[in-house]
Amino acid sequence: MSRHYYIAGNWKMHKTRAESAELAQALVNELKDGKHKYLIAPSFTNIETVSAIIEGTNIRLGAQNCAPEEQGAHTGEVSVLQLKDLGVQTIILGHSERRHVYKEDNALINKKVKLALSKGFEVILCIGELLEEREAGRVEEVCETQTVKGLEGVSIEDLANVIIAYEPVWAIGTGKTATPQDAEAVHAFVRKVITRLYGEEAGKKIIIQYGGSVKPDNAAQLMAMENIDGALVGGASLKTDTFVPIAKFS
Ligand code: PGA
């Protein structure tokens, strides 16, 4: 298998600069012999601090969002140019909190995806269904729409810089995890969607992370699934005690 495991920590709106620095430094030490690909995504205000600590290490620097425009009159937004300036390499887009709390739709997310890719960023595009959508039997329809619309106009060359994160919304921050089998079924389906859009090779290569209450005690079982290539970790990424065992799962 040509795919590698990719473990990402989404720190969401947590930590001061000092706390971010402390965690980043601890992760640099703990993960330096780690075998997988790693990323941490601090709050915008802590990116510069964390950037200085992880530069040149095996941990990539992520941001949790970006504006859909390069610059201009966009009060409260942060530009891809500003993120690039701080050394950000990867941008998480379409996170369920952006979709459902801040009402970002597929068209807006697609605009951000294309802008970020055009500036040379790697993008983690998050998709996933709400509980009521799962209960109504609409998991595949929702995940397919979010994938297809999120990637509209993205070339096959740019797809090489896209990671998909399947995060069932009902599993995020709730302590409920999809069973490895349930998650695997959706990952396999999403890979088929990518294969249909971009061809066999692209479908085989694309990294699909799972997110939603990933913990040290469920990480290995999830990663053992054929189509699960890593994790996007929220709550458990805020402490070395919980993130390091996930990052070093075996
Ligand atoms: P969680 O969050 O691990 O706290 O469920 C995952 C995410 O939102 O990316």
PDB file of C-alpha atoms and ligand atoms in Angstrom:
ATOM      1  CA  MET A   1       0.000   0.000   0.000  1.00  0.00           C
ATOM      2  CA  SER A   2       1.437   3.353  -1.009  1.00  0.00           C
ATOM      3  CA  ARG A   3      -0.569   5.320   1.534  1.00  0.00           C
ATOM      4  CA  HIS A   4       0.996   6.460   4.804  1.00  0.00           C
ATOM      5  CA  TYR A   5      -0.676   7.134   8.159  1.00  0.00           C
ATOM      6  CA  TYR A   6      -1.330  10.773   8.928  1.00  0.00           C
ATOM      7  CA  ILE A   7      -2.232  11.835  12.470  1.00  0.00           C
ATOM      8  CA  ALA A   8      -3.404  15.414  12.981  1.00  0.00           C
ATOM      9  CA  GLY A   9      -4.266  17.335  16.138  1.00  0.00           C
ATOM     10  CA  ASN A  10      -6.930  20.025  15.916  1.00  0.00           C
ATOM     11  CA  TRP A  11      -6.521  22.182  19.012  1.00  0.00           C
ATOM     12  CA  LYS A  12      -9.689  24.140  18.237  1.00  0.00           C
ATOM     13  CA  MET A  13     -10.168  27.229  20.451  1.00  0.00           C
ATOM     14  CA  HIS A  14      -7.979  25.989  23.281  1.00  0.00           C
ATOM     15  CA  LYS A  15      -4.768  27.151  24.928  1.00  0.00           C
ATOM     16  CA  THR A  16      -2.879  30.385  25.478  1.00  0.00           C
ATOM     17  CA  ARG A  17       0.436  31.027  23.762  1.00  0.00           C
ATOM     18  CA  ALA A  18       2.396  29.683  26.731  1.00  0.00           C
ATOM     19  CA  GLU A  19       0.260  26.544  26.903  1.00  0.00           C
ATOM     20  CA  SER A  20       0.567  26.017  23.144  1.00  0.00           C
ATOM     21  CA  ALA A  21       4.339  26.408  23.325  1.00  0.00           C
ATOM     22  CA  GLU A  22       4.553  23.872  26.139  1.00  0.00           C
ATOM     23  CA  LEU A  23       2.492  21.261  24.293  1.00  0.00           C
ATOM     24  CA  ALA A  24       4.268  21.842  20.970  1.00  0.00           C
ATOM     25  CA  GLN A  25       7.685  21.442  22.619  1.00  0.00           C
ATOM     26  CA  ALA A  26       6.608  18.263  24.378  1.00  0.00           C
ATOM     27  CA  LEU A  27       5.297  16.825  21.092  1.00  0.00           C
ATOM     28  CA  VAL A  28       8.524  17.670  19.275  1.00  0.00           C
ATOM     29  CA  ASN A  29      10.400  15.620  21.863  1.00  0.00           C
ATOM     30  CA  GLU A  30       7.932  12.734  22.040  1.00  0.00           C
ATOM     31  CA  LEU A  31       7.276  12.344  18.313  1.00  0.00           C
ATOM     32  CA  LYS A  32      10.764  12.826  16.919  1.00  0.00           C
ATOM     33  CA  ASP A  33      11.124   9.093  16.371  1.00  0.00           C
ATOM     34  CA  GLY A  34       7.474   8.688  15.326  1.00  0.00           C
ATOM     35  CA  LYS A  35       6.877   6.697  12.167  1.00  0.00           C
ATOM     36  CA  HIS A  36       3.867   8.501  10.749  1.00  0.00           C
ATOM     37  CA  LYS A  37       3.059  11.918   9.292  1.00  0.00           C
ATOM     38  CA  TYR A  38       2.032  14.454  11.943  1.00  0.00           C
ATOM     39  CA  LEU A  39       0.323  17.830  12.101  1.00  0.00           C
ATOM     40  CA  ILE A  40      -0.849  20.196  14.797  1.00  0.00           C
ATOM     41  CA  ALA A  41      -3.303  23.031  14.191  1.00  0.00           C
ATOM     42  CA  PRO A  42      -3.303  25.683  16.923  1.00  0.00           C
ATOM     43  CA  SER A  43      -5.567  28.758  17.117  1.00  0.00           C
ATOM     44  CA  PHE A  44      -4.557  31.583  14.770  1.00  0.00           C
ATOM     45  CA  THR A  45      -3.137  33.622  17.659  1.00  0.00           C
ATOM     46  CA  ASN A  46      -0.789  30.791  18.634  1.00  0.00           C
ATOM     47  CA  ILE A  47       0.440  29.817  15.177  1.00  0.00           C
ATOM     48  CA  GLU A  48       3.535  32.023  15.210  1.00  0.00           C
ATOM     49  CA  THR A  49       4.612  30.696  18.612  1.00  0.00           C
ATOM     50  CA  VAL A  50       4.114  27.076  17.583  1.00  0.00           C
ATOM     51  CA  SER A  51       5.716  27.667  14.173  1.00  0.00           C
ATOM     52  CA  ALA A  52       9.035  28.646  15.783  1.00  0.00           C
ATOM     53  CA  ILE A  53       8.996  25.471  17.898  1.00  0.00           C
ATOM     54  CA  ILE A  54       8.111  22.892  15.243  1.00  0.00           C
ATOM     55  CA  GLU A  55       9.996  24.354  12.288  1.00  0.00           C
ATOM     56  CA  GLY A  56      12.356  21.755  10.828  1.00  0.00           C
ATOM     57  CA  THR A  57      10.811  18.883  12.827  1.00  0.00           C
ATOM     58  CA  ASN A  58       8.594  16.034  11.621  1.00  0.00           C
ATOM     59  CA  ILE A  59       5.444  17.890  12.762  1.00  0.00           C
ATOM     60  CA  ARG A  60       3.611  19.969  10.188  1.00  0.00           C
ATOM     61  CA  LEU A  61       1.960  23.282  11.000  1.00  0.00           C
ATOM     62  CA  GLY A  62      -1.763  23.596  10.365  1.00  0.00           C
ATOM     63  CA  ALA A  63      -4.455  26.257  10.561  1.00  0.00           C
ATOM     64  CA  GLN A  64      -8.093  25.510  11.341  1.00  0.00           C
ATOM     65  CA  ASN A  65      -9.688  27.747   8.719  1.00  0.00           C
ATOM     66  CA  CYS A  66      -8.981  30.577   6.258  1.00  0.00           C
ATOM     67  CA  ALA A  67     -10.924  33.313   4.518  1.00  0.00           C
ATOM     68  CA  PRO A  68     -12.311  32.663   1.024  1.00  0.00           C
ATOM     69  CA  GLU A  69     -10.544  35.769  -0.307  1.00  0.00           C
ATOM     70  CA  GLU A  70      -6.849  36.636  -0.425  1.00  0.00           C
ATOM     71  CA  GLN A  71      -7.224  40.072   1.137  1.00  0.00           C
ATOM     72  CA  GLY A  72      -9.578  43.005   1.474  1.00  0.00           C
ATOM     73  CA  ALA A  73     -12.368  44.283   3.667  1.00  0.00           C
ATOM     74  CA  HIS A  74     -13.147  41.086   5.591  1.00  0.00           C
ATOM     75  CA  THR A  75     -13.366  42.020   9.254  1.00  0.00           C
ATOM     76  CA  GLY A  76     -12.403  39.188  11.557  1.00  0.00           C
ATOM     77  CA  GLU A  77     -11.104  36.874   8.823  1.00  0.00           C
ATOM     78  CA  VAL A  78      -7.586  35.509   8.277  1.00  0.00           C
ATOM     79  CA  SER A  79      -5.980  35.309   4.827  1.00  0.00           C
ATOM     80  CA  VAL A  80      -4.013  32.508   3.222  1.00  0.00           C
ATOM     81  CA  LEU A  81      -1.234  35.047   2.621  1.00  0.00           C
ATOM     82  CA  GLN A  82      -1.023  35.738   6.355  1.00  0.00           C
ATOM     83  CA  LEU A  83      -0.975  32.006   7.103  1.00  0.00           C
ATOM     84  CA  LYS A  84       1.764  31.402   4.550  1.00  0.00           C
ATOM     85  CA  ASP A  85       3.772  34.195   6.162  1.00  0.00           C
ATOM     86  CA  LEU A  86       3.682  32.290   9.487  1.00  0.00           C
ATOM     87  CA  GLY A  87       4.866  29.031   7.957  1.00  0.00           C
ATOM     88  CA  VAL A  88       1.498  27.267   7.862  1.00  0.00           C
ATOM     89  CA  GLN A  89       1.608  24.245   5.532  1.00  0.00           C
ATOM     90  CA  THR A  90      -1.869  22.764   5.854  1.00  0.00           C
ATOM     91  CA  ILE A  91      -5.357  24.206   6.287  1.00  0.00           C
ATOM     92  CA  ILE A  92      -8.298  22.290   7.760  1.00  0.00           C
ATOM     93  CA  LEU A  93     -11.457  23.263   5.852  1.00  0.00           C
ATOM     94  CA  GLY A  94     -15.117  22.377   6.169  1.00  0.00           C
ATOM     95  CA  HIS A  95     -14.840  21.206   9.766  1.00  0.00           C
ATOM     96  CA  SER A  96     -18.282  20.327  11.100  1.00  0.00           C
ATOM     97  CA  GLU A  97     -18.106  23.205  13.581  1.00  0.00           C
ATOM     98  CA  ARG A  98     -17.564  25.565  10.641  1.00  0.00           C
ATOM     99  CA  ARG A  99     -20.395  23.928   8.705  1.00  0.00           C
ATOM    100  CA  HIS A 100     -22.967  23.625  11.455  1.00  0.00           C
ATOM    101  CA  VAL A 101     -22.162  26.332  14.013  1.00  0.00           C
ATOM    102  CA  TYR A 102     -20.893  28.995  11.598  1.00  0.00           C
ATOM    103  CA  LYS A 103     -23.117  27.954   8.693  1.00  0.00           C
ATOM    104  CA  GLU A 104     -20.449  27.470   6.030  1.00  0.00           C
ATOM    105  CA  ASP A 105     -21.942  25.795   2.983  1.00  0.00           C
ATOM    106  CA  ASN A 106     -20.325  23.619   0.327  1.00  0.00           C
ATOM    107  CA  ALA A 107     -19.882  26.551  -2.082  1.00  0.00           C
ATOM    108  CA  LEU A 108     -17.989  28.637   0.477  1.00  0.00           C
ATOM    109  CA  ILE A 109     -15.871  25.670   1.552  1.00  0.00           C
ATOM    110  CA  ASN A 110     -15.078  24.902  -2.103  1.00  0.00           C
ATOM    111  CA  LYS A 111     -13.921  28.487  -2.631  1.00  0.00           C
ATOM    112  CA  LYS A 112     -11.577  28.183   0.352  1.00  0.00           C
ATOM    113  CA  VAL A 113     -10.302  24.779  -0.807  1.00  0.00           C
ATOM    114  CA  LYS A 114      -9.426  26.123  -4.253  1.00  0.00           C
ATOM    115  CA  LEU A 115      -7.800  29.277  -2.885  1.00  0.00           C
ATOM    116  CA  ALA A 116      -5.702  27.331  -0.369  1.00  0.00           C
ATOM    117  CA  LEU A 117      -4.581  24.802  -2.995  1.00  0.00           C
ATOM    118  CA  SER A 118      -3.725  27.595  -5.450  1.00  0.00           C
ATOM    119  CA  LYS A 119      -1.372  29.041  -2.816  1.00  0.00           C
ATOM    120  CA  GLY A 120       0.379  25.716  -2.348  1.00  0.00           C
ATOM    121  CA  PHE A 121      -1.219  24.604   0.916  1.00  0.00           C
ATOM    122  CA  GLU A 122      -2.169  21.065   1.744  1.00  0.00           C
ATOM    123  CA  VAL A 123      -5.892  20.905   2.577  1.00  0.00           C
ATOM    124  CA  ILE A 124      -7.714  18.611   4.984  1.00  0.00           C
ATOM    125  CA  LEU A 125     -11.308  18.650   3.758  1.00  0.00           C
ATOM    126  CA  CYS A 126     -13.696  17.499   6.477  1.00  0.00           C
ATOM    127  CA  ILE A 127     -16.934  15.761   5.656  1.00  0.00           C
ATOM    128  CA  GLY A 128     -19.487  13.852   7.711  1.00  0.00           C
ATOM    129  CA  GLU A 129     -23.132  13.383   8.490  1.00  0.00           C
ATOM    130  CA  LEU A 130     -25.314  14.593  11.350  1.00  0.00           C
ATOM    131  CA  LEU A 131     -27.013  12.017  13.592  1.00  0.00           C
ATOM    132  CA  GLU A 132     -30.401  12.664  11.994  1.00  0.00           C
ATOM    133  CA  GLU A 133     -28.885  12.151   8.551  1.00  0.00           C
ATOM    134  CA  ARG A 134     -27.408   8.818   9.673  1.00  0.00           C
ATOM    135  CA  GLU A 135     -30.720   7.753  11.154  1.00  0.00           C
ATOM    136  CA  ALA A 136     -32.483   8.685   7.918  1.00  0.00           C
ATOM    137  CA  GLY A 137     -30.089   6.455   5.936  1.00  0.00           C
ATOM    138  CA  ARG A 138     -28.447   9.434   4.206  1.00  0.00           C
ATOM    139  CA  VAL A 139     -24.788   8.894   5.177  1.00  0.00           C
ATOM    140  CA  GLU A 140     -23.557   8.152   1.655  1.00  0.00           C
ATOM    141  CA  GLU A 141     -25.595  10.897   0.035  1.00  0.00           C
ATOM    142  CA  VAL A 142     -24.302  13.533   2.501  1.00  0.00           C
ATOM    143  CA  CYS A 143     -20.675  12.400   2.300  1.00  0.00           C
ATOM    144  CA  GLU A 144     -20.785  12.187  -1.482  1.00  0.00           C
ATOM    145  CA  THR A 145     -22.276  15.678  -1.844  1.00  0.00           C
ATOM    146  CA  GLN A 146     -19.745  17.228   0.554  1.00  0.00           C
ATOM    147  CA  THR A 147     -16.882  15.496  -1.253  1.00  0.00           C
ATOM    148  CA  VAL A 148     -18.021  16.294  -4.791  1.00  0.00           C
ATOM    149  CA  LYS A 149     -18.969  19.918  -4.053  1.00  0.00           C
ATOM    150  CA  GLY A 150     -15.963  20.517  -1.827  1.00  0.00           C
ATOM    151  CA  LEU A 151     -13.645  19.410  -4.632  1.00  0.00           C
ATOM    152  CA  GLU A 152     -15.481  21.039  -7.557  1.00  0.00           C
ATOM    153  CA  GLY A 153     -12.913  22.486  -9.964  1.00  0.00           C
ATOM    154  CA  VAL A 154      -9.943  20.895  -8.154  1.00  0.00           C
ATOM    155  CA  SER A 155      -7.497  19.423 -10.674  1.00  0.00           C
ATOM    156  CA  ILE A 156      -6.002  15.976 -10.354  1.00  0.00           C
ATOM    157  CA  GLU A 157      -2.595  17.615  -9.719  1.00  0.00           C
ATOM    158  CA  ASP A 158      -4.013  19.618  -6.827  1.00  0.00           C
ATOM    159  CA  LEU A 159      -5.819  16.562  -5.474  1.00  0.00           C
ATOM    160  CA  ALA A 160      -2.388  15.249  -4.479  1.00  0.00           C
ATOM    161  CA  ASN A 161      -2.438  17.940  -1.762  1.00  0.00           C
ATOM    162  CA  VAL A 162      -5.904  17.021  -0.468  1.00  0.00           C
ATOM    163  CA  ILE A 163      -6.665  14.804   2.505  1.00  0.00           C
ATOM    164  CA  ILE A 164     -10.252  13.898   3.321  1.00  0.00           C
ATOM    165  CA  ALA A 165     -11.270  13.639   6.969  1.00  0.00           C
ATOM    166  CA  TYR A 166     -14.442  11.660   7.589  1.00  0.00           C
ATOM    167  CA  GLU A 167     -15.890  12.962  10.828  1.00  0.00           C
ATOM    168  CA  PRO A 168     -19.400  11.831  11.676  1.00  0.00           C
ATOM    169  CA  VAL A 169     -20.769  14.888  13.485  1.00  0.00           C
ATOM    170  CA  TRP A 170     -22.438  12.801  16.191  1.00  0.00           C
ATOM    171  CA  ALA A 171     -19.028  11.385  17.152  1.00  0.00           C
ATOM    172  CA  ILE A 172     -17.205  14.710  17.544  1.00  0.00           C
ATOM    173  CA  GLY A 173     -16.487  15.632  21.139  1.00  0.00           C
ATOM    174  CA  THR A 174     -19.215  13.280  22.346  1.00  0.00           C
ATOM    175  CA  GLY A 175     -17.160  10.283  23.399  1.00  0.00           C
ATOM    176  CA  LYS A 176     -19.106   8.214  20.843  1.00  0.00           C
ATOM    177  CA  THR A 177     -16.888   6.738  18.159  1.00  0.00           C
ATOM    178  CA  ALA A 178     -18.083   5.117  14.979  1.00  0.00           C
ATOM    179  CA  THR A 179     -17.238   1.434  15.162  1.00  0.00           C
ATOM    180  CA  PRO A 180     -14.205   0.604  13.022  1.00  0.00           C
ATOM    181  CA  GLN A 181     -16.578  -1.284  10.692  1.00  0.00           C
ATOM    182  CA  ASP A 182     -19.016   1.629  10.327  1.00  0.00           C
ATOM    183  CA  ALA A 183     -16.182   4.073   9.708  1.00  0.00           C
ATOM    184  CA  GLU A 184     -14.519   1.692   7.245  1.00  0.00           C
ATOM    185  CA  ALA A 185     -17.735   1.413   5.222  1.00  0.00           C
ATOM    186  CA  VAL A 186     -17.876   5.188   4.766  1.00  0.00           C
ATOM    187  CA  HIS A 187     -14.138   5.457   4.021  1.00  0.00           C
ATOM    188  CA  ALA A 188     -14.445   2.782   1.340  1.00  0.00           C
ATOM    189  CA  PHE A 189     -17.422   4.619  -0.126  1.00  0.00           C
ATOM    190  CA  VAL A 190     -15.596   7.983  -0.173  1.00  0.00           C
ATOM    191  CA  ARG A 191     -12.609   6.327  -1.866  1.00  0.00           C
ATOM    192  CA  LYS A 192     -15.001   5.071  -4.539  1.00  0.00           C
ATOM    193  CA  VAL A 193     -16.310   8.603  -5.028  1.00  0.00           C
ATOM    194  CA  ILE A 194     -12.731   9.867  -5.509  1.00  0.00           C
ATOM    195  CA  THR A 195     -12.022   7.000  -7.924  1.00  0.00           C
ATOM    196  CA  ARG A 196     -15.097   7.918  -9.960  1.00  0.00           C
ATOM    197  CA  LEU A 197     -14.051  11.593 -10.059  1.00  0.00           C
ATOM    198  CA  TYR A 198     -10.297  11.254 -10.540  1.00  0.00           C
ATOM    199  CA  GLY A 199      -9.554   7.669 -11.550  1.00  0.00           C
ATOM    200  CA  GLU A 200      -8.196   4.471 -10.029  1.00  0.00           C
ATOM    201  CA  GLU A 201      -4.728   5.744  -9.126  1.00  0.00           C
ATOM    202  CA  ALA A 202      -6.033   8.848  -7.325  1.00  0.00           C
ATOM    203  CA  GLY A 203      -8.576   6.753  -5.448  1.00  0.00           C
ATOM    204  CA  LYS A 204      -5.834   4.414  -4.222  1.00  0.00           C
ATOM    205  CA  LYS A 205      -3.560   7.246  -3.167  1.00  0.00           C
ATOM    206  CA  ILE A 206      -5.843   9.646  -1.337  1.00  0.00           C
ATOM    207  CA  ILE A 207      -5.401   9.740   2.436  1.00  0.00           C
ATOM    208  CA  ILE A 208      -8.699   9.497   4.326  1.00  0.00           C
ATOM    209  CA  GLN A 209      -8.495  10.287   8.035  1.00  0.00           C
ATOM    210  CA  TYR A 210     -11.146   9.375  10.572  1.00  0.00           C
ATOM    211  CA  GLY A 211     -12.194  11.909  13.216  1.00  0.00           C
ATOM    212  CA  GLY A 212     -14.622  11.833  16.114  1.00  0.00           C
ATOM    213  CA  SER A 213     -13.596  10.872  19.639  1.00  0.00           C
ATOM    214  CA  VAL A 214     -10.383   9.140  18.601  1.00  0.00           C
ATOM    215  CA  LYS A 215      -8.640   8.006  21.802  1.00  0.00           C
ATOM    216  CA  PRO A 216      -5.562   5.965  22.713  1.00  0.00           C
ATOM    217  CA  ASP A 217      -7.750   2.907  23.267  1.00  0.00           C
ATOM    218  CA  ASN A 218      -9.558   2.967  19.920  1.00  0.00           C
ATOM    219  CA  ALA A 219      -6.898   4.384  17.573  1.00  0.00           C
ATOM    220  CA  ALA A 220      -5.214   1.095  16.642  1.00  0.00           C
ATOM    221  CA  GLN A 221      -8.502  -0.656  15.824  1.00  0.00           C
ATOM    222  CA  LEU A 222      -9.576   2.209  13.591  1.00  0.00           C
ATOM    223  CA  MET A 223      -6.192   2.387  11.821  1.00  0.00           C
ATOM    224  CA  ALA A 224      -6.283  -1.365  11.216  1.00  0.00           C
ATOM    225  CA  MET A 225      -9.123  -0.850   8.742  1.00  0.00           C
ATOM    226  CA  GLU A 226      -8.043  -0.981   5.119  1.00  0.00           C
ATOM    227  CA  ASN A 227      -9.377   2.424   4.119  1.00  0.00           C
ATOM    228  CA  ILE A 228      -8.621   4.384   7.307  1.00  0.00           C
ATOM    229  CA  ASP A 229      -5.311   6.186   6.836  1.00  0.00           C
ATOM    230  CA  GLY A 230      -5.031   8.290   9.940  1.00  0.00           C
ATOM    231  CA  ALA A 231      -6.900  10.443  12.382  1.00  0.00           C
ATOM    232  CA  LEU A 232      -8.004  14.000  12.940  1.00  0.00           C
ATOM    233  CA  VAL A 233      -8.000  14.304  16.705  1.00  0.00           C
ATOM    234  CA  GLY A 234      -9.702  17.031  18.732  1.00  0.00           C
ATOM    235  CA  GLY A 235     -10.039  16.596  22.503  1.00  0.00           C
ATOM    236  CA  ALA A 236      -7.353  13.931  22.806  1.00  0.00           C
ATOM    237  CA  SER A 237      -4.828  16.142  20.952  1.00  0.00           C
ATOM    238  CA  LEU A 238      -4.702  18.656  23.808  1.00  0.00           C
ATOM    239  CA  LYS A 239      -2.482  16.530  26.056  1.00  0.00           C
ATOM    240  CA  THR A 240       0.678  14.568  25.337  1.00  0.00           C
ATOM    241  CA  ASP A 241      -0.687  11.719  27.503  1.00  0.00           C
ATOM    242  CA  THR A 242      -3.496  11.131  25.052  1.00  0.00           C
ATOM    243  CA  PHE A 243      -2.075  12.393  21.736  1.00  0.00           C
ATOM    244  CA  VAL A 244       1.286  10.624  21.815  1.00  0.00           C
ATOM    245  CA  PRO A 245      -0.189   7.100  22.165  1.00  0.00           C
ATOM    246  CA  ILE A 246      -2.529   7.840  19.250  1.00  0.00           C
ATOM    247  CA  ALA A 247       0.327   9.262  17.168  1.00  0.00           C
ATOM    248  CA  LYS A 248       2.461   6.223  17.971  1.00  0.00           C
ATOM    249  CA  PHE A 249      -0.266   3.592  17.713  1.00  0.00           C
ATOM    250  CA  SER A 250       0.873   0.178  16.635  1.00  0.00           C
TER     251      SER A 250
HETATM  252  P1  PGA B   1     -12.861  15.065  18.897  1.00  0.00           P
HETATM  253  O1  PGA B   1     -12.843  16.105  17.677  1.00  0.00           O
HETATM  254  O2  PGA B   1     -11.647  14.195  18.733  1.00  0.00           O
HETATM  255  O3  PGA B   1     -12.814  15.908  20.132  1.00  0.00           O
HETATM  256  O4  PGA B   1     -14.131  14.283  18.776  1.00  0.00           O
HETATM  257  C1  PGA B   1     -12.480  15.713  16.389  1.00  0.00           C
HETATM  258  C2  PGA B   1     -12.553  16.886  15.468  1.00  0.00           C
HETATM  259  O5  PGA B   1     -13.448  17.721  15.625  1.00  0.00           O
HETATM  260  O6  PGA B   1     -11.703  17.029  14.556  1.00  0.00           O
END
